[in-house]
Coordinates of C-alpha atoms in Angstrom, one line a residue:
Chain A
M8 CA -159.1 -241.4 3.1
E9 CA -156.0 -241.6 5.3
D10 CA -154.6 -237.6 5.8
K11 CA -151.5 -237.9 4.9
F12 CA -149.1 -235.3 3.2
K13 CA -145.6 -235.4 1.0
I14 CA -142.3 -234.1 1.2
G15 CA -140.4 -235.0 -2.1
K16 CA -141.1 -238.9 -2.6
Y17 CA -141.9 -239.5 1.1
E18 CA -145.3 -239.7 2.8
F19 CA -146.2 -238.6 6.4
K20 CA -149.0 -239.1 8.8
S21 CA -147.7 -237.5 11.9
R22 CA -147.8 -233.7 11.6
F23 CA -145.7 -233.1 14.6
I24 CA -142.0 -232.8 13.7
L25 CA -139.9 -233.0 16.7
G26 CA -136.4 -231.3 17.3
S27 CA -133.8 -232.8 19.1
G28 CA -130.8 -230.3 20.3
K29 CA -131.7 -229.7 23.8
Y30 CA -132.4 -233.1 25.1
N31 CA -130.9 -235.4 27.8
L32 CA -130.5 -238.2 25.1
E33 CA -132.1 -240.8 27.5
L34 CA -135.3 -239.3 27.2
I35 CA -135.3 -238.6 23.2
K36 CA -137.2 -242.1 22.5
S37 CA -140.2 -241.4 25.0
A38 CA -140.2 -237.9 23.7
I39 CA -140.9 -239.4 19.9
E40 CA -143.0 -242.2 21.2
N41 CA -145.4 -239.8 23.2
A42 CA -145.4 -237.0 20.2
N43 CA -146.0 -239.7 17.8
A44 CA -143.4 -238.1 15.7
E45 CA -142.5 -239.6 12.4
I46 CA -139.6 -237.4 11.6
I47 CA -136.9 -235.7 13.9
T48 CA -134.4 -233.2 13.0
M49 CA -130.9 -232.8 14.1
A50 CA -127.8 -230.6 13.7
L51 CA -125.9 -232.2 11.4
R52 CA -122.8 -230.9 13.6
R53 CA -124.6 -232.5 16.7
I54 CA -124.1 -236.1 15.0
N55 CA -120.4 -235.4 14.1
T56 CA -119.2 -237.2 17.3
D57 CA -118.0 -240.5 18.4
T58 CA -119.4 -240.3 21.9
D59 CA -123.1 -240.4 22.8
N60 CA -124.3 -240.0 19.4
I61 CA -128.0 -238.9 19.4
L62 CA -128.4 -241.0 16.4
D63 CA -127.9 -244.4 18.8
Y64 CA -131.0 -243.2 20.7
I65 CA -133.5 -242.6 17.8
P66 CA -135.9 -245.8 16.8
K67 CA -134.8 -246.8 13.6
N68 CA -138.0 -246.2 11.6
I69 CA -137.6 -242.5 12.2
K70 CA -137.1 -240.6 9.6
I71 CA -133.7 -238.5 10.4
L72 CA -133.9 -234.8 9.1
P73 CA -130.3 -233.1 9.5
N74 CA -130.0 -229.5 9.2
T75 CA -127.4 -227.6 8.4
S76 CA -127.0 -225.2 11.3
G77 CA -123.5 -223.6 11.3
A78 CA -123.4 -222.8 7.7
R79 CA -123.2 -219.1 7.2
N80 CA -123.8 -219.1 3.4
S81 CA -124.7 -221.4 0.9
D82 CA -121.6 -223.1 0.1
E83 CA -121.3 -224.2 3.9
A84 CA -124.8 -225.8 3.7
L85 CA -124.1 -227.8 0.7
R86 CA -120.9 -228.9 2.4
I87 CA -122.8 -229.8 5.4
A88 CA -125.5 -231.7 3.7
L89 CA -122.9 -233.8 1.9
I90 CA -121.3 -234.6 5.2
A91 CA -124.7 -235.6 6.4
R92 CA -125.5 -237.7 3.8
E93 CA -122.2 -239.2 4.5
L94 CA -122.8 -239.7 8.1
S95 CA -126.4 -240.6 7.8
N96 CA -127.5 -241.7 4.9
A97 CA -130.1 -238.6 4.9
D98 CA -131.2 -237.2 2.0
M99 CA -134.1 -234.8 3.2
I100 CA -132.0 -232.0 4.7
K101 CA -133.4 -229.1 6.6
I102 CA -131.5 -225.8 5.6
E103 CA -130.5 -223.3 7.7
V104 CA -128.4 -220.4 6.8
I105 CA -127.8 -218.4 9.6
K106 CA -125.3 -215.0 10.0
D107 CA -126.7 -213.8 13.4
S108 CA -125.7 -215.6 16.3
K109 CA -127.9 -213.5 18.8
Y110 CA -131.5 -214.1 17.3
L111 CA -130.4 -216.9 15.2
L112 CA -132.6 -215.7 12.6
P113 CA -132.4 -217.0 9.1
D114 CA -131.0 -215.1 6.1
N115 CA -133.4 -215.6 3.0
Y116 CA -131.3 -214.8 0.2
E117 CA -128.5 -217.4 1.0
T118 CA -131.0 -219.8 2.1
T119 CA -132.5 -219.5 -1.5
K120 CA -129.1 -220.3 -3.1
A121 CA -128.7 -223.1 -1.2
V122 CA -132.2 -224.7 -1.9
E123 CA -130.7 -224.7 -5.4
K124 CA -127.3 -226.2 -4.6
L125 CA -128.8 -228.5 -2.6
A126 CA -131.5 -229.5 -5.1
N127 CA -128.8 -229.8 -8.1
N128 CA -126.9 -232.4 -5.6
G129 CA -129.6 -234.8 -5.5
F130 CA -131.1 -233.8 -1.9
I131 CA -134.7 -232.7 -0.7
P132 CA -134.6 -229.4 0.7
M133 CA -136.6 -228.1 3.4
P134 CA -135.5 -224.7 3.8
Y135 CA -136.2 -222.5 7.5
M136 CA -137.0 -219.1 6.5
Y137 CA -138.3 -216.0 7.6
P138 CA -142.0 -216.0 6.2
D139 CA -141.6 -213.6 3.2
L140 CA -143.6 -214.5 0.1
T141 CA -141.2 -213.6 -2.5
A142 CA -138.4 -215.5 -0.7
A143 CA -140.6 -218.6 -0.5
R144 CA -141.6 -218.3 -4.2
D145 CA -137.9 -218.2 -5.3
M146 CA -137.3 -221.3 -2.9
Q147 CA -140.0 -223.1 -4.6
N148 CA -138.8 -222.2 -8.1
A149 CA -135.2 -223.1 -7.0
G150 CA -136.5 -226.8 -6.0
A151 CA -137.9 -226.5 -2.4
A152 CA -139.8 -229.9 -1.3
C153 CA -141.5 -227.6 1.3
I154 CA -141.2 -224.0 3.4
M155 CA -140.3 -224.0 6.8
P156 CA -141.2 -220.5 7.9
L157 CA -140.9 -219.3 11.6
G158 CA -143.5 -218.3 14.0
A159 CA -141.1 -216.4 16.2
P160 CA -137.6 -216.2 16.7
I161 CA -136.2 -219.3 17.4
G162 CA -136.4 -220.7 21.2
T163 CA -138.6 -217.7 22.3
N164 CA -141.7 -219.8 22.9
K165 CA -144.0 -216.9 21.6
G166 CA -146.1 -218.5 19.3
L167 CA -147.2 -217.2 15.9
L168 CA -146.0 -213.9 15.5
T169 CA -145.7 -214.0 12.1
K170 CA -149.0 -215.4 11.8
D171 CA -150.6 -213.1 8.9
F172 CA -147.4 -213.5 6.7
I173 CA -147.6 -217.6 7.4
K174 CA -151.1 -217.2 6.1
I175 CA -149.9 -215.7 3.1
L176 CA -147.6 -218.5 2.0
I177 CA -150.4 -221.0 3.1
E178 CA -152.7 -219.6 0.5
E179 CA -150.3 -219.0 -2.4
I180 CA -147.1 -221.5 -2.2
D181 CA -148.2 -225.1 -3.4
L182 CA -145.9 -226.6 -1.1
P183 CA -146.3 -228.2 2.5
I184 CA -146.1 -225.1 4.9
I185 CA -144.2 -226.3 8.2
V186 CA -144.2 -223.6 11.0
D187 CA -140.7 -224.1 12.5
A188 CA -139.8 -222.2 15.6
G189 CA -141.2 -220.1 18.1
I190 CA -144.0 -222.5 19.0
G191 CA -144.2 -222.8 22.7
K192 CA -147.6 -223.9 23.5
P193 CA -149.8 -226.5 22.2
S194 CA -152.4 -224.0 21.6
Q195 CA -150.0 -222.0 19.3
A196 CA -149.4 -225.4 17.5
A197 CA -153.3 -225.7 17.3
E198 CA -153.4 -222.4 16.1
A199 CA -151.1 -223.2 13.2
M200 CA -152.9 -226.2 12.1
E201 CA -156.2 -224.4 12.1
M202 CA -154.9 -222.1 9.6
G203 CA -154.2 -225.0 7.3
A204 CA -150.0 -225.2 8.0
T205 CA -149.3 -228.7 7.0
A206 CA -147.4 -229.6 10.2
V207 CA -145.4 -228.0 13.2
M208 CA -142.1 -228.2 14.6
A209 CA -141.4 -228.0 18.1
N210 CA -138.5 -228.6 20.1
T211 CA -137.5 -226.2 23.0
A212 CA -141.0 -226.1 24.4
I213 CA -140.9 -229.7 25.2
A214 CA -137.3 -230.2 26.1
T215 CA -137.3 -227.5 28.5
S216 CA -140.5 -228.4 30.2
S217 CA -140.6 -230.3 33.4
D218 CA -142.5 -233.3 31.9
I219 CA -141.6 -233.9 28.4
N220 CA -143.4 -237.2 27.7
N221 CA -147.0 -235.4 28.7
M222 CA -145.9 -232.2 26.9
A223 CA -144.9 -234.2 23.6
K224 CA -148.3 -236.1 24.2
A225 CA -150.2 -232.5 24.4
F226 CA -148.6 -231.1 21.3
K227 CA -149.5 -234.1 19.6
L228 CA -152.9 -233.8 20.3
A229 CA -153.2 -230.0 19.3
I230 CA -151.7 -230.6 16.4
E231 CA -154.4 -233.2 15.6
A232 CA -157.0 -231.2 17.2
G233 CA -155.9 -228.1 14.9
R234 CA -155.6 -230.4 11.8
L235 CA -159.0 -231.8 12.5
A236 CA -160.6 -228.4 13.0
Y237 CA -159.0 -227.4 9.6
L238 CA -160.3 -230.3 7.6
S239 CA -163.7 -229.5 8.9
K240 CA -164.1 -226.0 7.9
F241 CA -164.9 -223.3 10.3
G242 CA -168.0 -221.4 10.6
K243 CA -167.9 -217.9 9.9
V244 CA -167.1 -215.7 12.7
N245 CA -169.3 -212.7 12.1
N246 CA -168.8 -209.2 13.5
L247 CA -172.3 -207.8 12.8
A248 CA -175.8 -209.2 13.4
Q249 CA -177.0 -210.6 10.3
A250 CA -179.9 -208.0 9.1
S251 CA -183.3 -209.9 8.5
S252 CA -184.7 -208.6 5.3
P253 CA -181.4 -208.5 3.3
L254 CA -180.6 -205.4 1.7
T255 CA -180.4 -207.2 -1.9
G256 CA -183.7 -208.9 -1.7
F257 CA -185.6 -206.7 -4.2
L258 CA -183.5 -208.1 -6.8
R259 CA -185.5 -210.4 -9.4
Chain B
M3 CA -102.8 -190.9 24.1
Q4 CA -101.4 -193.5 21.7
E5 CA -99.6 -196.3 23.1
K6 CA -96.5 -197.0 20.8
Y7 CA -96.8 -200.1 19.0
F8 CA -94.0 -202.7 18.5
P9 CA -92.9 -202.9 14.9
D10 CA -94.1 -206.0 13.8
M11 CA -97.9 -205.3 15.4
E12 CA -100.6 -204.5 12.9
K13 CA -103.0 -201.6 13.3
I14 CA -106.6 -201.9 12.4
E15 CA -109.4 -199.0 12.7
S16 CA -111.4 -200.0 15.3
D17 CA -113.6 -197.9 17.6
I18 CA -114.4 -201.1 20.1
E19 CA -112.1 -199.9 22.8
N20 CA -113.5 -196.5 22.9
K21 CA -116.7 -197.9 23.2
I22 CA -116.4 -200.1 25.9
L23 CA -114.2 -197.5 27.7
K24 CA -116.5 -194.4 27.6
I25 CA -118.8 -196.6 29.6
A26 CA -116.5 -198.8 31.8
D27 CA -114.6 -195.8 32.8
N28 CA -117.1 -193.8 34.1
I29 CA -119.7 -196.2 35.8
D30 CA -120.6 -195.9 39.5
F31 CA -122.2 -199.4 40.7
S32 CA -123.1 -197.6 43.9
Q33 CA -126.2 -195.9 42.2
Y34 CA -127.9 -199.2 41.4
S35 CA -130.5 -199.8 43.6
E36 CA -132.6 -202.7 44.7
N37 CA -135.9 -201.5 42.2
D38 CA -133.3 -201.4 39.4
V39 CA -132.4 -205.1 40.1
K40 CA -135.7 -205.7 40.6
K41 CA -136.4 -204.2 37.1
A42 CA -133.1 -205.8 35.4
I43 CA -134.7 -209.4 36.6
K44 CA -138.0 -209.0 35.3
T45 CA -137.4 -207.2 31.6
E46 CA -137.4 -209.2 28.6
N47 CA -134.5 -207.6 26.9
C48 CA -131.6 -206.7 29.3
S49 CA -130.1 -203.3 28.7
I50 CA -126.5 -202.3 29.7
Q51 CA -128.3 -200.6 32.2
D52 CA -130.0 -203.6 33.4
F53 CA -126.7 -205.9 33.5
C54 CA -125.1 -203.0 35.5
A55 CA -127.8 -203.5 38.2
L56 CA -127.2 -207.2 37.9
I57 CA -123.6 -207.0 39.0
S58 CA -124.0 -204.1 41.3
P59 CA -123.5 -204.4 45.2
A60 CA -127.7 -204.2 45.3
A61 CA -128.0 -207.3 43.4
K62 CA -126.3 -209.5 45.6
K63 CA -129.2 -210.3 47.9
F64 CA -131.4 -211.3 44.6
I65 CA -128.7 -213.9 43.7
E66 CA -131.6 -216.7 43.8
E67 CA -133.6 -214.9 41.6
I68 CA -131.0 -214.1 39.1
A69 CA -129.8 -217.5 39.2
T70 CA -133.4 -218.7 38.4
K71 CA -133.6 -216.0 35.5
A72 CA -130.2 -217.0 34.2
K73 CA -131.1 -220.7 34.0
S74 CA -134.5 -220.6 32.2
E75 CA -132.4 -218.3 29.7
R76 CA -129.6 -221.1 29.5
E77 CA -132.1 -223.4 28.7
R78 CA -133.9 -221.6 26.1
Y79 CA -130.4 -221.4 24.0
F80 CA -128.5 -224.5 25.4
G81 CA -131.1 -227.1 26.9
K82 CA -129.4 -229.4 29.1
N83 CA -125.9 -229.5 26.7
V84 CA -122.6 -229.1 28.4
Y85 CA -119.6 -229.1 26.0
F86 CA -116.6 -230.9 27.1
F87 CA -113.1 -229.6 26.4
T88 CA -109.2 -229.7 27.8
P89 CA -106.6 -227.4 27.5
L90 CA -103.2 -228.7 26.2
Y91 CA -100.4 -226.5 27.1
I92 CA -97.4 -227.0 24.5
S93 CA -95.1 -224.5 25.6
N94 CA -94.5 -222.1 28.7
Y95 CA -91.9 -219.9 27.5
C96 CA -93.0 -216.5 28.1
E97 CA -91.4 -212.8 27.4
N98 CA -94.2 -211.2 29.5
H99 CA -93.7 -209.7 32.9
C100 CA -97.1 -210.1 34.4
I101 CA -96.7 -210.1 37.9
Y102 CA -99.8 -212.6 38.7
C103 CA -98.8 -215.1 36.7
G104 CA -96.9 -218.2 36.8
F105 CA -95.3 -218.1 33.7
N106 CA -93.9 -214.7 34.0
C107 CA -90.4 -214.5 32.7
K108 CA -88.9 -213.4 35.8
N109 CA -90.2 -216.5 37.7
N110 CA -87.8 -219.1 38.2
I111 CA -89.7 -222.4 36.7
K112 CA -89.1 -224.9 34.7
R113 CA -89.6 -224.3 31.1
A114 CA -90.3 -226.4 28.2
K115 CA -91.6 -226.8 25.0
L116 CA -93.0 -229.8 23.3
D117 CA -91.6 -231.0 19.8
L118 CA -94.1 -232.3 17.6
D119 CA -94.0 -235.9 18.7
E120 CA -94.5 -235.2 22.1
I121 CA -97.2 -233.0 20.9
E122 CA -98.7 -235.8 19.3
N123 CA -98.4 -238.2 22.2
E124 CA -100.2 -235.5 24.6
L125 CA -103.2 -235.6 21.8
I126 CA -103.1 -239.3 21.6
A127 CA -103.3 -239.8 25.5
I128 CA -106.1 -236.9 25.6
K129 CA -108.2 -238.7 22.9
K130 CA -108.3 -241.8 24.5
T131 CA -110.6 -240.0 27.5
G132 CA -113.1 -239.6 24.8
L133 CA -112.7 -235.8 24.3
E134 CA -113.4 -234.6 20.9
E135 CA -112.6 -230.6 21.5
I136 CA -109.2 -229.2 22.2
L137 CA -107.7 -225.8 23.5
I138 CA -104.2 -225.3 22.6
L139 CA -102.4 -223.2 24.6
T140 CA -98.9 -221.4 25.0
G141 CA -96.9 -219.1 27.3
E142 CA -96.4 -215.8 25.2
S143 CA -93.0 -215.9 23.4
R144 CA -93.2 -215.5 19.9
K145 CA -89.4 -216.8 19.6
M146 CA -89.9 -220.0 21.5
S147 CA -93.7 -220.7 20.0
D148 CA -93.9 -219.0 16.5
V149 CA -96.6 -218.9 14.2
N150 CA -95.5 -221.9 12.1
Y151 CA -95.0 -223.8 15.3
I152 CA -98.7 -223.2 16.4
A153 CA -99.7 -224.0 12.9
N154 CA -97.9 -227.4 12.9
A155 CA -99.3 -228.3 16.4
T156 CA -103.0 -227.3 15.1
K157 CA -102.9 -229.5 12.0
L158 CA -101.6 -232.2 13.8
A159 CA -104.2 -231.7 16.5
K160 CA -107.0 -231.8 13.6
K161 CA -106.0 -235.5 12.8
Y162 CA -107.5 -236.6 16.1
F163 CA -109.8 -233.8 17.4
K164 CA -112.9 -232.3 15.8
N165 CA -113.1 -228.9 17.3
I166 CA -109.9 -226.7 18.1
G167 CA -109.3 -223.5 20.0
L168 CA -106.1 -221.7 20.4
E169 CA -105.5 -219.6 23.5
I170 CA -102.1 -217.9 22.5
Y171 CA -100.5 -214.4 22.4
P172 CA -102.3 -211.8 20.2
L173 CA -101.4 -212.0 16.4
N174 CA -102.0 -209.8 13.2
T175 CA -105.0 -210.8 11.1
N176 CA -103.1 -212.7 8.4
E177 CA -101.3 -215.0 11.2
Y178 CA -104.9 -215.7 12.3
N179 CA -105.7 -216.6 8.9
I180 CA -102.7 -219.2 8.8
L181 CA -104.0 -220.8 11.7
H182 CA -107.7 -220.7 10.6
E183 CA -106.5 -222.5 7.4
S184 CA -104.4 -225.1 9.4
G185 CA -107.7 -225.9 11.0
A186 CA -108.5 -224.0 14.1
D187 CA -111.7 -222.0 14.3
Y188 CA -111.7 -220.2 18.1
I189 CA -109.1 -217.7 19.5
T190 CA -109.4 -216.7 23.3
V191 CA -107.6 -214.1 24.5
F192 CA -108.0 -212.7 27.9
Q193 CA -107.4 -209.2 28.6
E194 CA -106.9 -209.5 32.3
T195 CA -107.8 -206.2 33.3
Y196 CA -109.6 -203.3 30.9
D197 CA -108.5 -200.6 33.6
K198 CA -105.5 -199.0 31.7
K199 CA -103.9 -197.9 34.7
E200 CA -104.2 -201.5 36.3
Y201 CA -102.9 -203.1 33.2
T202 CA -100.0 -201.0 32.8
K203 CA -99.0 -201.7 36.8
N204 CA -99.6 -205.0 36.3
H205 CA -97.8 -206.0 32.7
L206 CA -94.5 -204.4 33.1
K207 CA -92.8 -205.5 29.8
G208 CA -93.1 -207.3 26.7
H209 CA -95.7 -207.4 23.9
K210 CA -98.2 -207.7 26.3
S211 CA -97.6 -204.3 28.0
I212 CA -99.2 -202.8 24.8
Y213 CA -103.2 -202.6 26.1
S214 CA -104.8 -201.7 22.6
Y215 CA -103.3 -204.6 20.6
R216 CA -104.1 -206.8 23.0
I217 CA -108.2 -205.5 23.0
N218 CA -108.0 -205.4 19.4
A219 CA -106.9 -209.1 19.0
Q220 CA -110.6 -210.8 18.8
E221 CA -111.5 -208.4 16.1
R222 CA -108.1 -209.3 13.9
A223 CA -109.1 -213.0 14.5
L224 CA -112.7 -212.6 13.1
K225 CA -111.2 -210.5 10.1
G226 CA -108.7 -213.2 9.7
N227 CA -111.8 -216.1 9.0
M228 CA -112.2 -217.5 12.6
R229 CA -115.8 -218.5 13.6
G230 CA -115.6 -217.3 17.3
A231 CA -113.5 -215.4 20.0
G232 CA -113.4 -216.1 23.4
F233 CA -113.1 -213.0 26.3
G234 CA -112.2 -213.0 29.6
A235 CA -111.0 -210.7 32.7
L236 CA -108.7 -212.1 35.3
L237 CA -111.0 -211.3 38.3
G238 CA -109.2 -210.2 41.3
L239 CA -106.5 -208.2 39.4
G240 CA -108.9 -204.6 38.7
D241 CA -112.1 -203.6 39.9
Y242 CA -114.0 -206.6 39.0
K243 CA -117.2 -205.1 38.7
K244 CA -116.1 -202.5 36.2
D245 CA -114.2 -205.6 34.5
T246 CA -117.2 -207.6 34.1
L247 CA -119.0 -204.6 32.6
A248 CA -116.1 -204.2 29.9
T249 CA -115.6 -208.0 29.1
A250 CA -119.6 -207.6 28.4
L251 CA -119.2 -204.5 26.3
H252 CA -116.7 -206.3 24.3
I253 CA -118.6 -208.7 23.3
H254 CA -121.7 -206.8 22.9
F255 CA -119.9 -204.4 20.7
L256 CA -117.8 -207.1 18.7
Q257 CA -121.4 -209.2 18.3
K258 CA -123.4 -206.0 16.8
K259 CA -120.1 -205.4 14.1
Y260 CA -119.9 -209.1 13.5
P261 CA -122.9 -210.5 14.0
K262 CA -122.8 -214.1 12.3
S263 CA -119.7 -214.7 14.8
E264 CA -119.6 -216.7 17.8
F265 CA -118.9 -215.7 21.3
A266 CA -117.7 -217.1 24.5
V267 CA -116.7 -215.7 27.9
S268 CA -114.9 -217.2 30.8
V269 CA -114.5 -216.0 34.6
P270 CA -111.1 -217.0 35.9
R271 CA -110.6 -215.8 39.4
L272 CA -106.6 -215.3 40.3
R273 CA -105.2 -218.6 41.7
P274 CA -102.0 -219.3 43.6
T275 CA -99.0 -220.3 41.7
I276 CA -95.6 -221.9 42.1
A277 CA -93.8 -218.5 42.7
N278 CA -96.6 -216.8 44.8
A279 CA -98.7 -219.0 46.8
D280 CA -100.4 -215.6 48.4
I281 CA -102.5 -214.6 45.2
N282 CA -106.1 -214.7 46.0
P283 CA -108.9 -213.4 44.2
K284 CA -109.4 -210.5 47.2
N285 CA -113.0 -209.5 47.5
I286 CA -114.6 -212.2 44.9
G287 CA -116.2 -214.9 46.8
E288 CA -118.4 -217.9 45.0
L289 CA -121.3 -215.5 45.4
E290 CA -120.0 -212.8 43.3
L291 CA -118.4 -215.3 40.9
L292 CA -121.9 -216.7 40.5
Q293 CA -123.6 -213.5 39.9
I294 CA -121.2 -212.5 37.4
M295 CA -121.8 -215.5 35.6
C296 CA -125.1 -215.3 35.8
A297 CA -125.5 -211.5 34.5
Y298 CA -123.7 -212.7 31.7
R299 CA -126.1 -215.3 30.9
I300 CA -128.9 -212.9 31.0
F301 CA -127.5 -209.9 29.2
L302 CA -125.6 -212.3 26.4
P303 CA -127.8 -215.4 26.4
Y304 CA -126.5 -216.6 22.9
I305 CA -122.6 -216.6 24.3
N306 CA -120.8 -219.7 25.5
M307 CA -119.1 -219.8 29.2
T308 CA -116.3 -221.7 30.5
I309 CA -116.1 -222.6 33.8
S310 CA -112.5 -223.4 34.7
T311 CA -110.8 -225.9 37.3
R312 CA -109.6 -223.1 39.3
E313 CA -113.3 -223.7 40.7
R314 CA -114.2 -226.6 42.9
A315 CA -116.0 -229.4 41.9
E316 CA -119.2 -228.6 43.6
F317 CA -119.3 -225.3 42.4
R318 CA -118.6 -226.2 38.6
N319 CA -121.6 -228.8 38.7
N320 CA -124.1 -226.4 39.9
A321 CA -122.3 -223.4 37.8
V322 CA -123.3 -225.6 34.5
K323 CA -127.0 -225.8 35.4
I324 CA -127.5 -222.3 35.6
A325 CA -125.3 -220.4 33.5
A326 CA -122.2 -222.2 31.9
T327 CA -122.0 -223.9 28.9
K328 CA -118.8 -225.4 29.0
I329 CA -116.4 -227.4 31.0
S330 CA -112.9 -228.5 31.0
A331 CA -112.2 -231.9 32.1
G332 CA -108.8 -234.1 32.7
V333 CA -106.8 -230.8 32.9
S334 CA -103.2 -230.2 33.3
T335 CA -101.7 -226.7 33.2
G336 CA -98.2 -228.1 33.1
I337 CA -96.5 -228.8 30.1
G338 CA -96.3 -232.7 28.9
E339 CA -98.2 -234.3 31.7
H340 CA -100.8 -236.2 29.7
A341 CA -98.5 -238.4 28.0
Q342 CA -94.7 -238.5 29.6
K343 CA -93.2 -237.1 32.4
K344 CA -93.9 -233.6 33.3
E345 CA -91.4 -231.3 31.7
G346 CA -92.6 -227.7 32.8
D347 CA -94.4 -226.2 35.7
N348 CA -97.9 -225.1 35.8
Q349 CA -99.6 -221.8 34.8
F350 CA -101.8 -221.8 38.5
E351 CA -102.8 -224.5 40.8
I352 CA -106.3 -226.4 39.9
A353 CA -108.9 -227.2 42.2
D354 CA -110.9 -229.7 40.3
P355 CA -108.4 -232.5 39.3
R356 CA -111.8 -234.6 38.3
S357 CA -111.0 -237.0 34.8
V358 CA -113.1 -236.8 31.7
E359 CA -115.2 -239.7 33.1
E360 CA -115.7 -238.5 36.5
I361 CA -117.2 -235.0 35.3
Y362 CA -119.3 -237.1 32.8
T363 CA -121.0 -239.2 35.3
A364 CA -121.5 -236.2 38.0
L365 CA -123.2 -234.4 35.5
K366 CA -125.2 -237.1 34.0
N367 CA -126.4 -237.5 37.8
I368 CA -127.8 -234.0 37.9
D369 CA -129.8 -234.6 34.9
M370 CA -127.3 -232.6 32.5
Q371 CA -126.3 -233.8 29.0
P372 CA -122.4 -234.1 28.4
V373 CA -121.7 -232.9 24.7
M374 CA -118.3 -233.9 23.0
N375 CA -118.8 -232.2 19.9
E376 CA -121.3 -229.7 18.6
Y377 CA -119.0 -228.3 15.6
V378 CA -118.1 -229.2 12.3
W379 CA -115.3 -227.8 10.1
V380 CA -116.9 -226.0 7.0

């Protein structure tokens, strides 16, 4: 059986979601090919242009995932989503509601409200969030199609700083968990996949490397390896030696 | 001592000015050693002290290392993107007497103010170059370019441009709100110098002579619902290192107070004007200018930074790779030069007259990505 996952009504095979905001546009197409990505995210505010539109550089079979960056509250997120639908026909929307210009950390409270507003308007909401179980449950109840917790502050390449909290989401939330932001190396992407994350999103790590195509490929391979390891179930790591005569061996 | 405000000036409660001056007025840059500079380059979170080390004389010999660090911060936040815009001067009438400025009310220059039809012609001409962001400027005269006039110009600009910024005389909160509702989202006010004594010496009359009203302009703009604010000291007027520190602190403290707002800095050096061809930025060469820009990028990695046509083409091309994120193109600092015959004289002489297309090509050739718009009005 093929290993696929679903977001809303759509099915995907590739577990690598590519960010697009930091590239030289000519390089995007080959990055997508080397990453073998099926979904690419982009800021709506970035496609709100008449010159050098990033949409013109993306192959038609790739699913466009506009994000609402620039939104500072749920109403603005909805307005941006509506413009995105007009400009690119998109129905999947990555919700970003950010009230901090320095660290660009998401506002879980406003994001939850945005999920509800977008779901009520026929969108497939994909909220970017700080990994908090209660907030994730609220987002699920509000109609989220997946949960996108951050691994580390965006652009930092620091990896899975929030690992334990993402694990909790993976265990408790019955939606795809897509680790978004902070992933700086293929090994970190592999680690997220080994934990049971559904998919990984990366942008800065690839866009700012000096060999974009090979870095995209390295991420693709790491994500596939991590996924395969997760599916194969790990052998248990034991800290203590196994006693040769078990303590409870006397039981009849 | 509290300055006497003009009757039409709004007073807001703010501790920002005190916070800035408490540090900037008491700084001694000669105390920073090479070791302080090395630590500042290495550290992950650049502190105010680290920033001081980076702009100190001791840092000059580390410019290559500092530029390398700045470049990686720039890439982390902005990737390859370089944002394009052009200024549109709609009036050069001015009531201030700023002794270094071409628009200064005592200068005998050709004054002009575009009417709405003329503004529209300019907008159409600029739009044809492919730009989508515009910065509307006026001289500082409430009488000749009142808020309604600027609001009407903004509404017109909204028809043709996606992103509108204003660089105009400081206003009250409610007036900023009027301009926001008209379609502008960014306000730039240069403090010129943060040194109060120098400020008083250089700004002899008019509303601009009131230091505190000016320094609180960005805060009033943010309170008036503007999305972002721009800052700058006119380098060469006062001690450039102190002014650079004060500018950085201005942004730093306002970001803490208004974390959701966006911030931008400019690094204008003094330029010759029609009235005074001898004005120059004294001890700030290109090395010092790049040092300042890199220090801003390291201390405030998230802000936009504009590189002005006051600098030559090669410097600007390199500056956007290392530290700056915004570049003006197809620039005229006179009144009415884009579509009609020139009506009013220029604010200063520019050093990079390249067209939008020329700068676009030059940046593509150095592997950077020109971006005409990354903004949406909500």
